[in-house]
Amino acid sequence: MSRPDISTTPAWQALAAHAATAGDAHLRDLFAADPERGTRLVAEVGDLYVDYSKNRVTDETLALLVDLARAAGLPERTEAMFRGEHINTTEDRAVLHTALRAPRSAELVVDGQDVVADVHAVLDQMAAFAEQVRTGAWTGHTGARISTVVNIGIGGSDLGPAMAAGALAPFSHPGIRSLFVSNVDGDDIADALDGLDPASTLFVVASKTFTTIETITNARTARAWLVEGLGDDAAVAKHFVAVSTNATEVAGFGIDTANMFGFWDWVGGRYSFTSAVGLSLMIAIGPERYREMLDGFHTVDEHFRTTPLERNVPALLGLIGIWYRNFLGAATHAVLPYNQHLARFPAYLQQLDMESNGKSVTVDGEPVRVETGPVVWGEPGTNGQHAFYQLIHQGTQLVPADLLGFVRPAVEIDPHHDLLTANLLAQAEALAFGKTADEVRADGVAADLVPHRTFAGNHPTTMVLAPALTPSVLGQLVALYEHKVFTQGVVWGINSFDQWGVELGKVLAGRIVPELTGEDEPAHDSSTNALIRRYREQRR
Ligand SMILES: O=P(O)(O)OC[C@H]1O[C@](O)(CO)[C@@H](O)[C@@H]1O
C-alpha cells in the first residue's frame, strides 16, 4: 500500500499554518514570556543533557511536530526497524545496526537467523584478536610486536573508526598507533606508510563489499609495500586481516578467511561502525572500553524504541530539524563540537545524514514533494568562531546548529577548559539573543556603525552537554544522530538505507580510466573530452 504524500496530511498543513503565524517568534520574546523555558525544554538520555530551549519552537510547535511524526507512522516504523523487517525496500534488506549493540541476553531472530548470537560470536572473535595484538601475543612475520594498525577502508568502512579513534585517543593503547587510509589519491597511503616499519605494521582492510575500488587499490599498494619490505609473500598472513561481508572476495584478494571478521547485509555501510568495522578501534581502546561504547549506543537505542515521542530525544531533534528544513527554509545544519578530539565528527555525520536522507523519491518511487536532508557541516569550536560563525550571526540564511560540550576535558591544563566552555555558552547565548540596535547605541557606538554592529539573534541552537567524552558518551552521541536521521527519513517517506546516487560516478570513472591512459579515445560531452585531452597532454 503506498503512503500518502506527507505534505497533504492535516498534520503537515497544521504546521504550515503555524509557521505562517509563529515562525518569526523571537527567542528573546519566547524566553521573556516563560522564565522556566531554559529548564523546561530540556531532556536527558543516558549521560546527555539536551537543551533544546534555544530553538525557535513553542509548546504548540512541538505538539504539532509530534502529531506529524505520528501521522508519518514513526512509532510503527521504529518497531519495524528494530524487529528486523525489510524496511530497506530497494535492496530488500532488514536494517539492524541496533542489533550490533544488543546485549548477549537479547533475543532476535530475523529471517530464521539468531542475530544476537551471530553478533556476539563476531564480537568475541574481535575481542580475542584485539587482545592478542594489544598484549603482543600476535606478532608480525618476523616475530616483531605490532605497533601500528592501518585501517584501509572508505565511507562507512573508514569514517566511524577514524572519527572514534580521534575521539577516544585518550583511551588508546600507548604502544599502538592507529592510522586510517581512505582516499584513492596515492598521497594518502604514501603519507601513511612513510616511516613505517613493515615488520610491526598490521593492515585491517575494511570493506562491506570488498569490491570498492579505493579500498582494493590501497590494499594492493599496502600489500606490495609489505611484501617488498619483508621479502616474503607469506608475510601477508600475519599483517593483513579483513573486515567484510564477502568471504569470496576476501579470499580472492589473498587474505586467509580465518583472518576475516564478518558482518551481514542488514548492516548498512554508514551504520556499520559498531559491526566488525570497529576492529581497528577495538584494537586501539581494548575490548572493555569498546563494550562500554556499545552499551552507550544501546542506552540510546532503547530510549528511542521505548520513550513516548513527546520525550524521545532523537525523535524531537529530528522533528525540530524538520521544522527548520521544511517550514522555516533552512538548507543546512551545522554540528559544532567544542572538543578537538571530535574534529572528524561532522565528517562522520555528513555521511550518516547526507547519504541517508539525500533522496528525492519516496519509498514508493514517487517524487518527494517536500525538501529532504539538509547539508550537514561543521568544525570544532572555537576554531569555527574565527572562520564561519560570522555568517551564522549576521548572514542572511537560517543555520540551525548543534553545540556539543563536555564538563570534563581529557587533559586538565588550566585555564583551557573553562575558556573553551565559556565560548560554547557565549555563542549559544549570542546566537539566540543577539544585541539590539538600542543596546549597541547605549555602548556609545557611532550612528553609522550601529547597523553593522547589531546582532539580530534568533539563531537557533541545540546544546548537548555530557560529563566527558568517554566511549559510552561517544556511543550515545552517535546513536542519537542515527535515530534523528531515521526520524526525518520516516517523516519524509524516503528510504534512508540505500545510496544509489553514488553509483553513476563509479561507473563513469571506470570508463574514464582507459581514456586517461590513452587506451581508449574520450567519448563524453565536449567539456569532459577536452579535460581528458588536456590531462593526457600534460601527463606526457
Ligand atoms: O564498505 P564498502 O563496501 O567498501 O563501501 C564503502 C562505502 O561506499 C558506499 O557504498 C558508497 O559511498 C558507502 O555507503 C559505503 O560506506
Coordinates of C-alpha atoms in Angstrom, one line a residue, residues 78-285:
T78 CA 10.7 2.3 14.5
E79 CA 9.3 -1.0 15.7
A80 CA 9.6 -2.4 12.2
M81 CA 13.3 -1.5 12.1
F82 CA 14.1 -3.0 15.5
R83 CA 12.2 -6.2 14.7
G84 CA 14.2 -6.7 11.5
E85 CA 11.5 -6.1 8.9
H86 CA 12.9 -5.4 5.4
I87 CA 12.4 -1.7 5.6
N88 CA 15.3 -1.1 3.1
T89 CA 12.9 -2.0 0.4
T90 CA 15.0 -1.1 -2.7
E91 CA 17.6 -3.6 -1.5
D92 CA 15.1 -5.9 0.2
R93 CA 17.1 -5.9 3.5
A94 CA 16.5 -5.6 7.2
V95 CA 18.1 -2.6 8.9
L96 CA 19.5 -3.9 12.1
H97 CA 22.5 -1.8 13.3
T98 CA 20.7 -1.7 16.6
A99 CA 21.2 -5.4 17.0
L100 CA 25.0 -4.8 16.8
R101 CA 24.9 -3.4 20.3
A102 CA 22.2 -5.5 21.8
P103 CA 23.4 -7.3 25.0
R104 CA 24.2 -11.0 24.8
S105 CA 21.0 -11.8 26.6
A106 CA 18.8 -10.2 24.0
E107 CA 16.7 -12.3 21.6
L108 CA 16.2 -11.5 18.0
V109 CA 15.6 -14.0 15.2
V110 CA 15.4 -12.5 11.8
D111 CA 14.9 -14.4 8.5
G112 CA 15.5 -17.6 10.6
Q113 CA 18.8 -16.4 11.9
D114 CA 19.7 -15.8 15.6
V115 CA 21.1 -12.3 15.0
V116 CA 22.2 -11.6 18.6
A117 CA 24.2 -14.9 18.7
D118 CA 25.9 -14.1 15.4
V119 CA 26.8 -10.6 16.6
H120 CA 28.3 -11.8 19.8
A121 CA 30.3 -14.5 18.1
V122 CA 32.0 -11.9 15.9
L123 CA 32.4 -9.5 18.9
D124 CA 34.2 -12.4 20.8
Q125 CA 36.4 -13.1 17.8
M126 CA 37.3 -9.4 17.5
A127 CA 38.0 -9.2 21.3
A128 CA 40.3 -12.2 21.2
F129 CA 42.2 -10.8 18.2
A130 CA 42.4 -7.3 19.7
E131 CA 43.8 -8.7 22.9
Q132 CA 46.4 -10.7 21.1
V133 CA 47.5 -7.6 19.2
R134 CA 47.4 -5.4 22.4
T135 CA 49.4 -7.8 24.5
G136 CA 51.9 -8.6 21.8
A137 CA 50.8 -12.3 21.6
W138 CA 50.1 -11.6 17.9
T139 CA 53.3 -10.8 16.2
G140 CA 54.3 -10.0 12.7
H141 CA 56.0 -12.3 10.2
T142 CA 59.5 -11.6 11.8
G143 CA 58.2 -12.0 15.3
A144 CA 58.0 -8.3 15.9
R145 CA 55.2 -6.8 18.0
I146 CA 52.6 -4.8 16.2
S147 CA 53.0 -1.1 16.9
T148 CA 50.9 0.4 14.0
V149 CA 47.5 -0.5 12.8
V150 CA 46.4 0.9 9.4
N151 CA 42.7 0.7 8.7
I152 CA 42.1 0.7 4.9
G153 CA 38.5 1.5 4.1
I154 CA 36.3 4.3 2.8
G155 CA 32.9 5.8 3.7
G156 CA 31.3 3.8 6.4
S157 CA 34.3 1.5 6.5
D158 CA 36.5 4.4 7.5
L159 CA 34.7 7.4 8.9
G160 CA 33.3 5.6 12.0
P161 CA 36.5 4.1 13.3
A162 CA 38.6 7.1 12.2
M163 CA 36.3 9.5 13.9
A164 CA 36.2 7.4 17.1
A165 CA 39.9 6.8 17.2
G166 CA 40.3 10.5 17.4
A167 CA 37.5 11.0 19.9
L168 CA 38.8 8.2 22.1
A169 CA 42.5 8.9 21.7
P170 CA 43.0 9.3 25.4
F171 CA 41.8 5.8 25.9
S172 CA 44.1 4.3 23.4
H173 CA 46.9 1.7 23.9
P174 CA 50.1 3.8 24.3
G175 CA 52.2 1.4 22.2
I176 CA 49.8 1.1 19.2
R177 CA 49.3 3.9 16.7
S178 CA 46.1 3.9 14.6
L179 CA 46.2 5.2 11.1
F180 CA 43.4 5.5 8.5
V181 CA 43.8 5.4 4.8
S182 CA 40.7 6.0 2.6
N183 CA 41.4 8.2 -0.4
V184 CA 42.4 6.6 -3.7
D185 CA 44.8 9.6 -4.0
G186 CA 48.1 7.8 -3.6
D187 CA 49.3 10.6 -1.4
D188 CA 47.1 9.2 1.4
I189 CA 48.7 5.8 1.5
A190 CA 52.1 7.2 0.8
D191 CA 51.8 9.6 3.7
A192 CA 50.6 6.8 6.0
L193 CA 53.4 4.3 5.0
D194 CA 56.1 6.9 5.2
G195 CA 58.4 6.0 8.0
L196 CA 56.5 2.8 9.0
D197 CA 58.3 -0.5 9.6
P198 CA 56.5 -3.3 7.8
A199 CA 57.6 -5.8 10.4
S200 CA 55.4 -4.1 13.1
T201 CA 52.5 -2.9 10.9
L202 CA 49.1 -4.5 10.7
F203 CA 46.6 -3.7 8.0
V204 CA 42.9 -4.0 8.6
V205 CA 41.2 -4.0 5.2
A206 CA 37.6 -3.0 5.9
S207 CA 35.0 -3.1 3.1
K208 CA 31.5 -4.4 3.3
T209 CA 31.5 -5.5 -0.4
F210 CA 35.3 -5.9 -0.7
T211 CA 34.9 -4.5 -4.2
T212 CA 35.3 -0.8 -3.5
I213 CA 38.0 0.4 -5.9
E214 CA 39.6 2.9 -3.5
T215 CA 40.0 0.3 -0.8
I216 CA 41.2 -2.5 -3.0
T217 CA 43.7 -0.2 -4.7
N218 CA 45.0 0.9 -1.4
A219 CA 45.1 -2.6 0.0
R220 CA 47.1 -3.8 -3.1
T221 CA 49.6 -1.0 -2.7
A222 CA 49.9 -1.8 1.0
R223 CA 50.5 -5.5 0.3
A224 CA 53.1 -4.7 -2.3
W225 CA 54.9 -2.4 0.2
L226 CA 54.8 -5.1 2.9
V227 CA 56.0 -8.0 0.6
E228 CA 58.8 -5.8 -0.7
G229 CA 59.8 -4.7 2.8
L230 CA 59.8 -8.2 4.3
G231 CA 60.8 -10.1 1.2
D232 CA 58.3 -12.8 1.5
D233 CA 54.7 -13.3 0.2
A234 CA 53.9 -15.4 3.2
A235 CA 54.1 -12.3 5.4
V236 CA 50.7 -11.3 4.2
A237 CA 49.0 -13.8 6.6
K238 CA 50.4 -12.1 9.7
H239 CA 50.0 -8.5 8.5
F240 CA 46.6 -8.4 6.8
V241 CA 43.2 -9.0 8.2
A242 CA 39.8 -8.3 6.6
V243 CA 36.5 -7.0 7.7
S244 CA 33.8 -7.8 5.2
T245 CA 30.5 -9.5 4.4
N246 CA 32.1 -11.0 1.3
A247 CA 34.3 -14.0 2.1
T248 CA 34.7 -14.9 -1.6
E249 CA 36.3 -11.5 -2.5
V250 CA 38.4 -11.6 0.7
A251 CA 39.9 -15.0 -0.3
G252 CA 40.3 -13.8 -3.9
F253 CA 42.4 -10.8 -2.6
G254 CA 44.7 -13.3 -0.8
I255 CA 43.6 -12.8 2.8
D256 CA 43.0 -16.1 4.7
T257 CA 39.3 -16.1 5.7
A258 CA 40.5 -17.4 9.1
N259 CA 41.7 -13.7 9.5
M260 CA 38.3 -12.3 8.4
F261 CA 35.8 -10.7 10.7
G262 CA 32.3 -10.8 9.2
F263 CA 29.2 -8.9 9.2
W264 CA 25.9 -9.0 7.4
D265 CA 23.9 -7.4 4.6
W266 CA 21.5 -6.0 7.2
V267 CA 24.2 -3.6 8.3
G268 CA 24.3 -0.5 6.0
G269 CA 27.8 0.9 5.3
R270 CA 27.2 4.1 7.1
Y271 CA 25.6 2.2 10.0
S272 CA 28.5 -0.3 10.2
F273 CA 30.7 1.4 12.8
T274 CA 29.5 -1.0 15.6
S275 CA 30.0 -4.1 13.4
A276 CA 33.4 -5.7 12.8
V277 CA 34.3 -2.4 11.0
G278 CA 35.1 -1.2 14.6
L279 CA 38.0 -3.7 14.8
S280 CA 40.8 -1.1 14.4
L281 CA 39.1 0.9 17.1
M282 CA 38.8 -2.1 19.4
I283 CA 42.5 -2.8 19.0
A284 CA 43.2 0.8 20.0
I285 CA 40.9 1.1 23.0

